DNA sequence: CTGATGACTGATA
DNA sequence: CTATCAGCCATCA
């Protein structure tokens, strides 16, 4: 059988986490890493996207923790990510996504933004 | 081994 | 608000 390395299974978990981001929403690198079971591996997620990104992977839904596009303004990646997000109905102003468009925590998805009785 | 780099993050000024 | 610093982790010279 194939010898699946830890790195590959890790990568698959990260890709799965990214795919789990609903269209019209975005998540931070740190959030993706955490949901993939890799806390504090935000840079690993970034490096993975940079080197091994897959076809069909909604990488454009991954932004920085502050909602900003990770690419430099004016770069190809920036322009492409911005366009694809807007295509999904996400407002991107000054290279930034509004806070409410973020998929904060898993808890928030399950419990809702204002479950406080 | 050390040091630099990167699609990062949080704290501080 | 922006600018800088330190922490973090994987890879490379």
Coordinates of N, CA and C (backbone and C1' of nucleotides) in Angstrom, one line a residue:
Chain A
X1 N 0.8 -1.2 0.0 CA 0.0 0.0 0.0 C 0.8 1.2 0.0
X2 N 0.2 2.3 -0.3 CA 1.0 3.6 -0.3 C 1.4 4.0 1.1
X3 N 2.6 4.4 1.2 CA 3.1 4.9 2.5 C 2.8 6.4 2.6
X4 N 1.7 6.6 3.3 CA 1.3 8.0 3.5 C 2.1 8.6 4.7
X5 N 2.8 9.6 4.4 CA 3.6 10.3 5.4 C 2.7 11.2 6.3
X6 N 3.3 11.6 7.4 CA 2.5 12.5 8.3 C 2.3 13.8 7.6
X7 N 3.3 14.2 6.8 CA 3.2 15.5 6.1 C 2.0 15.5 5.2
X8 N 1.8 14.4 4.5 CA 0.7 14.3 3.5 C -0.6 14.3 4.2
X9 N -0.7 13.5 5.3 CA -2.0 13.5 6.0 C -2.3 14.8 6.6
X10 N -1.2 15.5 7.1 CA -1.4 16.8 7.6 C -1.9 17.8 6.5
X11 N -1.3 17.7 5.4 CA -1.7 18.5 4.2 C -3.2 18.3 3.9
X12 N -3.5 17.0 3.9 CA -4.9 16.7 3.5 C -5.9 17.2 4.6
X13 N -5.5 17.2 5.8 CA -6.3 17.8 6.9 C -6.5 19.3 6.7
X14 N -5.4 19.9 6.3 CA -5.5 21.4 6.1 C -6.4 21.7 4.9
X15 N -6.2 20.9 3.8 CA -7.0 21.1 2.6 C -8.5 20.9 3.0
X16 N -8.8 19.9 3.8 CA -10.1 19.6 4.2 C -10.7 20.8 5.0
X17 N -9.9 21.3 5.8 CA -10.3 22.5 6.6 C -10.7 23.7 5.7
X18 N -9.9 23.9 4.7 CA -10.1 25.0 3.8 C -11.4 24.7 3.0
X19 N -11.6 23.5 2.6 CA -12.8 23.1 1.8 C -14.0 23.3 2.7
X20 N -13.9 23.2 4.0 CA -15.0 23.3 4.9 C -15.5 24.7 5.1
X21 N -14.7 25.6 4.5 CA -15.1 27.0 4.7 C -16.3 27.3 3.7
X22 N -17.4 27.7 4.2 CA -18.6 27.9 3.4 C -18.4 29.1 2.4
X23 N -18.9 28.9 1.2 CA -18.8 30.0 0.2 C -19.4 31.3 0.7
X24 N -18.8 32.4 0.4 CA -19.3 33.6 0.9 C -18.7 34.0 2.3
X25 N -17.9 33.1 2.8 CA -17.2 33.4 4.1 C -15.7 33.2 3.9
X26 N -15.0 33.7 4.9 CA -13.5 33.5 4.9 C -13.0 33.1 6.3
X27 N -11.9 32.5 6.3 CA -11.3 32.1 7.6 C -9.8 32.5 7.6
X28 N -9.3 32.7 8.8 CA -7.9 33.1 8.9 C -7.0 31.8 8.9
X29 N -5.7 32.0 8.5 CA -4.8 30.9 8.4 C -4.7 30.2 9.8
X30 N -4.7 30.9 10.8 CA -4.7 30.3 12.2 C -5.9 29.5 12.4
X31 N -7.1 30.0 12.0 CA -8.3 29.2 12.2 C -8.3 27.9 11.4
X32 N -7.8 28.0 10.2 CA -7.7 26.8 9.3 C -6.8 25.8 10.0
X33 N -5.6 26.3 10.5 CA -4.7 25.4 11.1 C -5.3 24.7 12.4
X34 N -6.0 25.6 13.1 CA -6.6 25.0 14.4 C -7.6 24.0 14.1
X35 N -8.4 24.3 13.1 CA -9.5 23.3 12.7 C -8.9 22.1 12.1
X36 N -7.7 22.2 11.6 CA -7.0 21.0 11.0 C -6.3 20.2 12.1
X37 N -6.4 20.7 13.4 CA -5.7 20.0 14.5 C -4.3 20.4 14.6
X38 N -3.9 21.6 14.1 CA -2.6 22.1 14.1 C -2.5 23.5 14.7
X39 N -2.7 23.6 15.9 CA -2.6 25.0 16.5 C -1.3 25.7 16.3
X40 N -1.4 26.9 16.1 CA -0.1 27.7 15.9 C 0.6 27.3 14.6
X41 N 0.0 26.8 13.7 CA 0.7 26.4 12.4 C 0.2 27.3 11.3
X42 N -0.2 28.5 11.5 CA -0.7 29.4 10.5 C 0.3 29.5 9.3
X43 N 1.6 29.6 9.6 CA 2.6 29.7 8.6 C 2.7 28.4 7.8
X44 N 2.4 27.3 8.4 CA 2.4 26.1 7.7 C 1.3 26.0 6.6
X45 N 0.1 26.5 7.0 CA -1.0 26.6 6.1 C -0.6 27.5 4.9
X46 N 0.0 28.6 5.2 CA 0.4 29.6 4.1 C 1.5 28.9 3.2
X47 N 2.4 28.2 3.8 CA 3.5 27.6 3.0 C 2.9 26.5 2.1
X48 N 1.9 25.8 2.7 CA 1.3 24.7 1.9 C 0.5 25.3 0.7
X49 N -0.2 26.4 0.9 CA -0.9 27.0 -0.2 C 0.1 27.5 -1.2
X50 N 1.1 28.0 -0.7 CA 2.1 28.6 -1.6 C 2.8 27.6 -2.5
X51 N 3.0 26.4 -1.9 CA 3.8 25.4 -2.6 C 3.0 24.3 -3.2
X52 N 1.9 23.9 -2.5 CA 1.2 22.7 -3.0 C -0.3 22.9 -3.3
X53 N -0.7 24.1 -3.4 CA -2.1 24.4 -3.5 C -2.7 23.5 -4.6
X54 N -4.0 23.0 -4.3 CA -4.6 22.1 -5.3 C -5.6 22.8 -6.1
X55 N -6.0 22.1 -7.2 CA -7.0 22.6 -8.1 C -8.4 22.5 -7.4
X56 N -9.2 23.5 -7.5 CA -10.5 23.4 -7.0 C -10.6 23.8 -5.5
X57 N -9.4 24.0 -4.9 CA -9.3 24.4 -3.5 C -9.7 25.8 -3.3
X58 N -10.6 26.1 -2.5 CA -11.1 27.5 -2.3 C -10.1 28.3 -1.4
X59 N -8.9 28.4 -1.9 CA -7.8 29.0 -1.1 C -8.1 30.5 -1.0
X60 N -8.9 31.1 -1.8 CA -9.2 32.5 -1.8 C -10.1 32.8 -0.5
X61 N -10.6 31.8 0.1 CA -11.4 32.0 1.4 C -10.5 32.1 2.6
X62 N -9.2 32.0 2.4 CA -8.3 32.1 3.5 C -7.6 33.5 3.5
X63 N -7.8 34.2 4.6 CA -7.2 35.5 4.7 C -6.4 35.6 6.0
X64 N -5.8 36.8 6.3 CA -5.1 37.0 7.5 C -6.1 37.1 8.7
X65 N -5.5 37.1 9.9 CA -6.3 37.1 11.1 C -7.2 38.4 11.2
X66 N -6.6 39.4 10.6 CA -7.3 40.7 10.7 C -8.3 40.9 9.5
X67 N -8.4 39.9 8.7 CA -9.4 40.0 7.6 C -8.7 40.5 6.3
X68 N -7.4 40.8 6.4 CA -6.7 41.4 5.2 C -6.2 40.3 4.2
X69 N -6.2 40.6 3.0 CA -5.6 39.7 2.0 C -4.1 39.5 2.3
X70 N -3.7 38.3 2.2 CA -2.3 38.0 2.6 C -1.3 38.5 1.5
X71 N -1.8 38.6 0.3 CA -0.9 39.1 -0.8 C -0.7 40.6 -0.8
X72 N 0.3 41.0 -1.4 CA 0.6 42.4 -1.5 C -0.4 43.1 -2.4
X73 N -0.9 44.2 -2.1 CA -1.8 44.9 -2.9 C -1.3 45.2 -4.3
X74 N -2.1 44.9 -5.3 CA -1.6 45.1 -6.7 C -1.0 43.8 -7.3
X75 N -0.6 42.8 -6.5 CA -0.1 41.6 -7.0 C -1.1 40.8 -7.7
X76 N -0.7 39.8 -8.4 CA -1.7 38.9 -9.1 C -2.5 38.2 -8.1
X77 N -1.9 37.6 -7.1 CA -2.7 36.8 -6.1 C -3.7 37.7 -5.5
X78 N -3.3 38.9 -5.1 CA -4.2 39.8 -4.5 C -5.5 40.1 -5.4
X79 N -5.2 40.4 -6.6 CA -6.3 40.7 -7.6 C -7.2 39.5 -7.8
X80 N -6.6 38.3 -7.9 CA -7.4 37.1 -8.2 C -8.2 36.8 -7.0
X81 N -7.6 36.8 -5.8 CA -8.4 36.5 -4.6 C -9.5 37.5 -4.3
X82 N -9.2 38.7 -4.5 CA -10.2 39.7 -4.4 C -11.4 39.5 -5.3
X83 N -11.1 39.2 -6.6 CA -12.1 39.0 -7.6 C -13.0 37.8 -7.3
X84 N -12.3 36.7 -6.8 CA -13.0 35.5 -6.5 C -13.9 35.6 -5.3
X85 N -13.5 36.4 -4.3 CA -14.3 36.6 -3.2 C -15.5 37.4 -3.5
X86 N -15.3 38.5 -4.3 CA -16.4 39.3 -4.7 C -17.4 38.5 -5.5
X87 N -16.9 37.5 -6.3 CA -17.8 36.7 -7.1 C -18.7 35.9 -6.2
X88 N -18.2 35.6 -4.9 CA -19.0 34.9 -4.0 C -19.9 35.8 -3.1
X89 N -19.8 37.0 -3.4 CA -20.7 38.0 -2.7 C -20.0 38.5 -1.5
X90 N -18.7 38.4 -1.4 CA -17.9 38.9 -0.2 C -17.4 40.3 -0.6
X91 N -17.7 41.3 0.3 CA -17.3 42.6 0.0 C -15.8 42.8 0.5
X92 N -15.0 43.2 -0.5 CA -13.6 43.4 -0.2 C -13.2 44.9 -0.4
X93 N -13.0 45.6 0.7 CA -12.7 47.0 0.6 C -11.2 47.2 1.1
X94 N -10.5 47.9 0.3 CA -9.1 48.2 0.7 C -8.3 46.9 1.0
X95 N -8.6 45.8 0.3 CA -7.9 44.5 0.5 C -8.3 43.9 1.8
X96 N -9.4 44.3 2.3 CA -9.9 43.7 3.6 C -11.3 43.2 3.5
X97 N -11.5 42.1 4.2 CA -12.9 41.6 4.3 C -13.5 42.0 5.6
X98 N -14.8 42.3 5.5 CA -15.5 42.8 6.7 C -15.5 41.7 7.8
X99 N -15.4 42.1 9.0 CA -15.3 41.1 10.1 C -16.4 40.1 10.1
X100 N -17.6 40.5 9.8 CA -18.8 39.6 9.9 C -18.8 38.6 8.8
X101 N -17.9 38.7 7.9 CA -17.8 37.7 6.8 C -16.8 36.6 7.2
X102 N -16.3 36.7 8.4 CA -15.3 35.7 8.8 C -16.0 34.5 9.5
X103 N -15.4 33.4 9.3 CA -15.9 32.2 10.0 C -15.2 32.1 11.3
X104 N -15.5 32.9 12.2 CA -14.7 32.9 13.4 C -14.4 31.5 14.0
X105 N -15.1 31.1 15.0 CA -14.9 29.9 15.6 C -15.9 28.8 15.3
X106 N -15.5 27.6 15.5 CA -16.4 26.5 15.2 C -17.6 26.7 16.1
X107 N -17.4 27.1 17.3 CA -18.5 27.3 18.3 C -19.5 28.3 17.7
X108 N -19.0 29.4 17.1 CA -19.9 30.4 16.6 C -20.8 29.8 15.5
X109 N -20.2 28.9 14.7 CA -21.0 28.3 13.6 C -22.0 27.4 14.2
X110 N -21.7 26.7 15.3 CA -22.7 25.8 15.9 C -23.7 26.5 16.8
X111 N -23.2 27.4 17.5 CA -24.1 28.1 18.5 C -24.7 29.4 17.9
X112 N -24.1 29.9 16.9 CA -24.6 31.2 16.4 C -23.9 32.4 17.0
X113 N -24.0 33.5 16.3 CA -23.2 34.7 16.7 C -23.8 35.3 18.0
X114 N -25.1 35.1 18.3 CA -25.6 35.7 19.5 C -26.6 34.8 20.2
X115 N -26.0 33.7 20.7 CA -26.8 32.7 21.4 C -27.1 33.1 22.8
X116 N -26.3 34.1 23.2 CA -26.5 34.5 24.7 C -27.9 34.8 25.0
X117 N -28.5 34.0 25.7 CA -29.9 34.1 26.1 C -30.4 35.5 26.1
Chain B
dC1 P 21.3 21.3 15.9 O5' 22.5 22.2 15.4 C5' 23.7 22.2 16.2 C4' 24.7 23.3 15.7 C3' 23.9 24.6 15.4 O3' 24.1 25.4 16.6 C1' 25.2 24.0 13.5
dT2 P 23.2 26.7 16.9 O5' 23.5 27.7 15.7 C5' 24.8 28.2 15.6 C4' 24.9 29.2 14.4 C3' 23.8 30.3 14.6 O3' 24.4 31.6 14.2 C1' 23.5 29.2 12.5
dG3 P 23.6 32.9 14.6 O5' 22.9 33.3 13.2 C5' 23.7 33.5 12.1 C4' 22.8 33.7 10.8 C3' 21.7 34.7 11.1 O3' 21.6 35.6 10.0 C1' 20.9 32.6 10.2
dA4 P 20.5 36.7 10.0 O5' 19.7 36.3 8.6 C5' 20.4 35.9 7.5 C4' 19.4 35.5 6.4 C3' 18.1 36.4 6.4 O3' 17.8 36.6 5.0 C1' 17.5 34.2 6.8
dT5 P 16.5 37.6 4.7 O5' 15.4 36.6 4.4 C5' 15.5 35.6 3.5 C4' 14.2 34.8 3.2 C3' 13.0 35.7 3.3 O3' 12.1 35.3 2.3 C1' 12.8 33.8 4.8
dG6 P 11.0 36.4 1.9 O5' 9.7 35.5 2.3 C5' 9.4 34.3 1.6 C4' 8.3 33.6 2.3 C3' 7.1 34.5 2.5 O3' 5.9 33.8 2.2 C1' 7.8 33.4 4.5
dA7 P 5.3 34.2 0.8 O5' 3.8 34.2 1.1 C5' 3.2 35.5 1.4 C4' 1.8 35.3 2.0 C3' 1.7 34.3 3.1 O3' 0.9 34.7 4.1 C1' 0.2 33.7 1.4
dC8 P 1.4 35.6 5.3 O5' 1.3 34.7 6.6 C5' 0.3 33.7 6.7 C4' 0.0 33.5 8.2 C3' -0.8 34.6 8.8 O3' -1.8 34.0 9.7 C1' 1.2 34.4 10.0
dT9 P -2.8 34.9 10.4 O5' -2.1 35.2 11.8 C5' -1.8 34.0 12.7 C4' -1.5 34.5 14.1 C3' -2.5 35.6 14.5 O3' -3.0 35.3 15.8 C1' -0.3 36.3 14.8
dG10 P -4.1 36.2 16.6 O5' -3.2 36.9 17.8 C5' -2.4 36.1 18.6 C4' -1.6 37.1 19.5 C3' -2.4 38.2 20.1 O3' -2.1 38.3 21.5 C1' -0.5 39.0 18.9
dA11 P -2.8 39.5 22.3 O5' -1.5 40.4 22.7 C5' -0.3 39.8 23.0 C4' 0.9 40.8 23.1 C3' 0.4 42.1 23.9 O3' 1.4 42.5 24.8 C1' 1.3 42.6 21.7
dT12 P 1.1 43.7 25.8 O5' 2.0 44.9 25.1 C5' 3.2 44.6 24.6 C4' 3.8 45.8 23.9 C3' 3.4 47.2 24.5 O3' 4.6 48.0 24.7 C1' 3.1 47.2 22.2
dA13 P 4.4 49.4 25.5 O5' 4.7 50.4 24.2 C5' 5.9 50.3 23.5 C4' 5.9 51.4 22.4 C3' 5.4 52.8 22.9 O3' 6.2 53.8 22.4 C1' 4.1 52.1 21.1
Chain C
dC1 P -8.5 50.2 11.9 O5' -7.4 51.3 11.6 C5' -7.7 52.3 10.7 C4' -6.5 53.3 10.7 C3' -5.2 52.7 10.5 O3' -4.9 52.6 9.1 C1' -5.1 54.2 12.3
dT2 P -3.9 51.5 8.5 O5' -2.4 52.0 8.9 C5' -2.0 53.3 8.5 C4' -0.7 53.5 9.2 C3' 0.4 52.5 8.8 O3' 1.7 53.2 8.5 C1' 0.2 52.6 11.1
dA3 P 2.9 52.4 7.9 O5' 3.8 52.1 9.3 C5' 4.2 53.2 10.1 C4' 5.1 52.7 11.2 C3' 6.1 51.6 10.7 O3' 7.4 51.9 11.2 C1' 4.9 50.8 12.5
dT4 P 8.7 51.0 10.7 O5' 9.1 50.1 12.0 C5' 8.5 50.5 13.2 C4' 8.9 49.7 14.4 C3' 9.8 48.5 14.1 O3' 10.8 48.4 15.1 C1' 7.8 47.6 15.0
dC5 P 12.0 47.2 15.1 O5' 11.4 46.2 16.1 C5' 10.8 46.7 17.3 C4' 10.4 45.5 18.2 C3' 11.3 44.3 18.0 O3' 11.7 43.8 19.3 C1' 9.0 43.7 17.7
dA6 P 12.7 42.5 19.4 O5' 11.7 41.3 19.8 C5' 10.8 41.5 20.9 C4' 9.9 40.3 21.0 C3' 10.6 39.0 20.9 O3' 10.1 38.1 21.9 C1' 9.0 39.1 19.3
dG7 P 10.7 36.6 22.1 O5' 9.6 35.7 21.4 C5' 8.3 35.8 21.9 C4' 7.3 34.9 21.1 C3' 7.9 33.5 20.9 O3' 7.0 32.5 21.3 C1' 7.1 34.5 18.9
dC8 P 7.4 31.0 21.3 O5' 6.9 30.4 19.9 C5' 5.5 30.5 19.6 C4' 5.4 30.1 18.1 C3' 6.2 28.9 17.7 O3' 5.3 27.8 17.7 C1' 6.2 30.7 16.1
dC9 P 6.1 26.3 17.8 O5' 6.2 26.0 16.2 C5' 5.1 26.0 15.4 C4' 5.5 25.8 13.9 C3' 6.6 24.7 13.7 O3' 6.3 23.9 12.6 C1' 7.3 26.7 12.7
dA10 P 7.0 22.5 12.4 O5' 7.5 22.6 10.9 C5' 6.5 22.8 9.9 C4' 7.2 23.3 8.6 C3' 8.3 22.3 8.2 O3' 8.2 22.1 6.8 C1' 9.1 24.6 8.4
dT11 P 9.2 21.0 6.1 O5' 10.2 22.0 5.3 C5' 9.6 23.0 4.4 C4' 10.7 23.9 3.9 C3' 11.9 23.2 3.4 O3' 12.1 23.6 2.0 C1' 12.5 25.0 4.8
dC12 P 13.3 22.8 1.1 O5' 14.4 23.9 1.1 C5' 14.0 25.3 0.8 C4' 15.2 26.2 1.0 C3' 16.6 25.6 0.5 O3' 17.3 26.6 -0.2 C1' 16.8 26.3 2.7
dA13 P 18.6 26.1 -1.1 O5' 19.7 27.1 -0.5 C5' 19.5 28.5 -0.6 C4' 20.6 29.2 0.1 C3' 22.0 28.7 -0.3 O3' 22.9 29.8 -0.3 C1' 21.7 28.4 2.0

